[in-house]
Short mmCIF file of C-alpha atoms and ligand atoms in Angstrom, two decimals:
data_model
loop_
_atom_site.label_atom_id
_atom_site.label_comp_id
_atom_site.label_asym_id
_atom_site.label_seq_id
_atom_site.Cartn_x
_atom_site.Cartn_y
_atom_site.Cartn_z
CA MET A 184 -146.99 3.86 20.61
CA ALA A 185 -146.77 5.90 17.47
CA LEU A 186 -146.45 5.31 13.78
CA ARG A 187 -143.15 6.37 12.26
CA ASN A 188 -142.48 7.61 8.77
CA ILE A 189 -141.01 4.90 6.52
CA PHE A 190 -138.05 6.24 4.56
CA GLN A 191 -138.00 5.39 0.87
CA GLU A 192 -135.28 4.29 -1.52
CA GLY A 193 -133.14 7.30 -2.37
CA GLU A 194 -132.86 8.46 1.24
CA PRO A 195 -129.15 8.32 2.21
CA ILE A 196 -129.86 6.74 5.61
CA LEU A 197 -130.93 3.52 3.87
CA ARG A 198 -127.39 3.21 2.49
CA ARG A 199 -125.50 3.78 5.72
CA ILE A 200 -124.00 1.17 8.02
CA ALA A 201 -126.09 1.34 11.17
CA ARG A 202 -124.38 1.58 14.58
CA GLU A 203 -124.67 -0.98 17.34
CA VAL A 204 -127.11 -0.40 20.16
CA THR A 205 -125.34 0.13 23.48
CA SER A 206 -128.18 1.29 25.76
CA PHE A 207 -131.15 -0.98 26.40
CA ASP A 208 -133.21 1.85 27.75
CA GLU A 209 -136.69 3.33 27.55
CA ARG A 210 -135.80 5.11 24.34
CA LEU A 211 -135.00 1.77 22.71
CA HIS A 212 -138.24 0.25 23.98
CA ILE A 213 -140.27 3.09 22.50
CA LEU A 214 -138.46 2.69 19.19
CA LEU A 215 -139.19 -1.06 19.15
CA ASP A 216 -142.87 -0.53 20.00
CA ASP A 217 -143.17 2.07 17.28
CA MET A 218 -141.40 -0.12 14.74
CA ALA A 219 -143.74 -3.05 15.39
CA GLU A 220 -146.78 -0.83 15.08
CA THR A 221 -145.45 0.79 11.90
CA MET A 222 -144.62 -2.58 10.35
CA ARG A 223 -148.05 -4.04 11.10
CA LYS A 224 -149.89 -0.96 9.87
CA ALA A 225 -148.00 -1.26 6.57
CA ASN A 226 -148.69 -5.03 6.37
CA GLY A 227 -144.98 -5.74 6.44
CA VAL A 228 -143.18 -8.80 7.81
CA GLY A 229 -140.07 -6.94 8.90
CA LEU A 230 -138.68 -3.49 9.53
CA ALA A 231 -135.18 -2.21 10.30
CA GLY A 232 -134.11 0.89 12.21
CA PRO A 233 -132.77 2.78 9.18
CA GLN A 234 -136.18 2.45 7.53
CA VAL A 235 -137.65 4.69 10.20
CA GLY A 236 -134.70 7.07 10.15
CA ILE A 237 -132.77 5.50 13.05
CA SER A 238 -129.32 4.32 12.02
CA ARG A 239 -129.07 1.67 14.72
CA ARG A 240 -128.77 -2.11 14.51
CA VAL A 241 -132.36 -2.94 15.41
CA ILE A 242 -134.89 -5.04 13.51
CA VAL A 243 -138.39 -6.32 14.15
CA ILE A 244 -139.73 -9.30 12.23
CA GLU A 245 -143.08 -11.03 12.08
CA PRO A 246 -142.68 -13.76 9.47
CA GLU A 247 -145.96 -15.29 10.64
CA GLU A 248 -148.83 -13.38 12.19
CA GLY A 249 -148.34 -13.17 15.93
CA ALA A 250 -144.69 -14.28 15.81
CA LEU A 251 -143.15 -10.88 16.50
CA THR A 252 -139.46 -10.97 17.34
CA GLU A 253 -137.26 -8.01 18.18
CA MET A 254 -133.58 -8.41 17.38
CA ILE A 255 -130.94 -5.98 18.57
CA ASN A 256 -127.40 -6.14 17.16
CA PRO A 257 -128.26 -9.31 15.19
CA VAL A 258 -125.42 -11.36 13.73
CA ILE A 259 -125.95 -14.11 11.16
CA SER A 260 -123.65 -17.12 11.03
CA ASP A 261 -123.57 -20.67 9.69
CA ALA A 262 -125.71 -19.94 6.64
CA GLU A 263 -126.47 -23.11 4.69
CA GLY A 264 -128.18 -24.03 1.44
CA GLU A 265 -130.05 -21.66 -0.80
CA GLN A 266 -133.55 -20.60 -1.73
CA ILE A 267 -134.77 -18.33 -4.50
CA GLY A 268 -137.97 -16.43 -3.89
CA ALA A 269 -139.83 -13.16 -4.28
CA GLU A 270 -139.17 -10.19 -2.04
CA GLY A 271 -140.47 -6.70 -1.58
CA CYS A 272 -139.71 -3.96 0.92
CA LEU A 273 -141.66 -1.20 2.65
CA SER A 274 -138.92 1.21 1.53
CA VAL A 275 -139.02 0.23 -2.15
CA ASP A 276 -141.86 0.62 -4.64
CA SER A 277 -143.64 -2.71 -5.15
CA SER A 278 -143.05 -2.46 -8.91
CA LYS A 279 -139.45 -3.40 -8.07
CA ASN A 280 -140.31 -6.64 -6.27
CA CYS A 281 -138.04 -9.38 -7.53
CA GLN A 282 -136.48 -12.77 -6.88
CA VAL A 283 -133.60 -12.92 -4.43
CA LYS A 284 -131.31 -15.83 -3.55
CA ARG A 285 -130.95 -16.37 0.19
CA PRO A 286 -129.58 -19.12 2.42
CA MET A 287 -132.11 -21.82 3.31
CA SER A 288 -131.06 -21.83 6.95
CA LEU A 289 -128.93 -19.78 9.28
CA THR A 290 -128.09 -19.09 12.88
CA VAL A 291 -128.84 -15.65 14.26
CA SER A 292 -127.55 -14.26 17.55
CA TYR A 293 -129.11 -11.13 18.95
CA PHE A 294 -130.10 -9.27 22.08
CA ASP A 295 -133.66 -8.70 23.25
CA ARG A 296 -134.91 -5.33 24.48
CA ASN A 297 -133.62 -6.01 27.99
CA GLY A 298 -130.13 -6.96 26.86
CA GLY A 299 -130.66 -10.74 27.13
CA LYS A 300 -128.69 -12.72 24.56
CA HIS A 301 -130.36 -15.25 22.26
CA THR A 302 -129.18 -17.61 19.57
CA GLU A 303 -131.55 -19.47 17.31
CA ARG A 304 -131.61 -21.42 14.11
CA ALA A 305 -134.03 -20.22 11.42
CA GLU A 306 -134.94 -21.65 8.06
CA GLY A 307 -137.06 -21.03 5.01
CA TRP A 308 -139.20 -17.91 4.99
CA LYS A 309 -138.05 -16.78 8.43
CA ALA A 310 -134.40 -17.06 7.35
CA ARG A 311 -135.24 -14.96 4.29
CA VAL A 312 -136.88 -12.24 6.38
CA ILE A 313 -133.93 -12.14 8.80
CA CYS A 314 -131.45 -11.81 5.90
CA HIS A 315 -133.47 -9.04 4.29
CA GLU A 316 -133.71 -7.03 7.51
CA CYS A 317 -130.08 -7.55 8.53
CA ASP A 318 -129.05 -6.31 5.08
CA HIS A 319 -130.80 -3.03 5.87
CA LEU A 320 -128.39 -2.58 8.78
CA ASP A 321 -125.51 -2.65 6.32
CA GLY A 322 -127.07 -0.28 3.81
CA ILE A 323 -128.07 -3.08 1.43
CA LEU A 324 -131.46 -3.28 -0.29
CA PHE A 325 -132.92 -6.47 -1.79
CA ILE A 326 -132.90 -4.90 -5.25
CA ASP A 327 -129.08 -4.92 -5.07
CA LYS A 328 -129.34 -8.71 -5.01
CA ALA A 329 -131.99 -9.20 -7.70
CA TYR A 330 -131.66 -12.77 -8.93
CA ARG A 331 -131.65 -12.94 -12.69
CA GLY A 332 -130.96 -16.64 -13.14
CA LYS A 333 -133.49 -19.34 -13.80
CA LYS A 334 -136.18 -19.91 -11.21
CA LYS A 335 -135.82 -23.19 -9.42
NI1 LIG B 645 -136.83 -4.02 3.51
#
């Protein structure tokens, strides 16, 4: 495994729509291993392909320590409710951390590293992390969604 460079706000790749993964091969597995290592080293709870310079629809999340999940070609559906809470990002200076409104719960469908399909319901903090990382795959950063209303 190897640490990868984390691209910072201003790099064009963070604003591109990432492409779907079509090959569940060794190259993908190395990328996923590297992403998890890079995320943990940076004390992050999620990392998306574009953040390490790979414009592919791949995310790793670890909303709780030890709960690492790899999601390939993730698709969110059935979002319900809302939550307003603080977010930051390994690609954005922490001085820009801000409140963001996210759904309280959602369903996410994705493939694992071997091409197996999964669908799960997530809520709360985990739902927030999934939304944040999936946004990266569409060139969206959390600062685009800064919530300026009243805190709940
Ligand atoms: Ni981020």
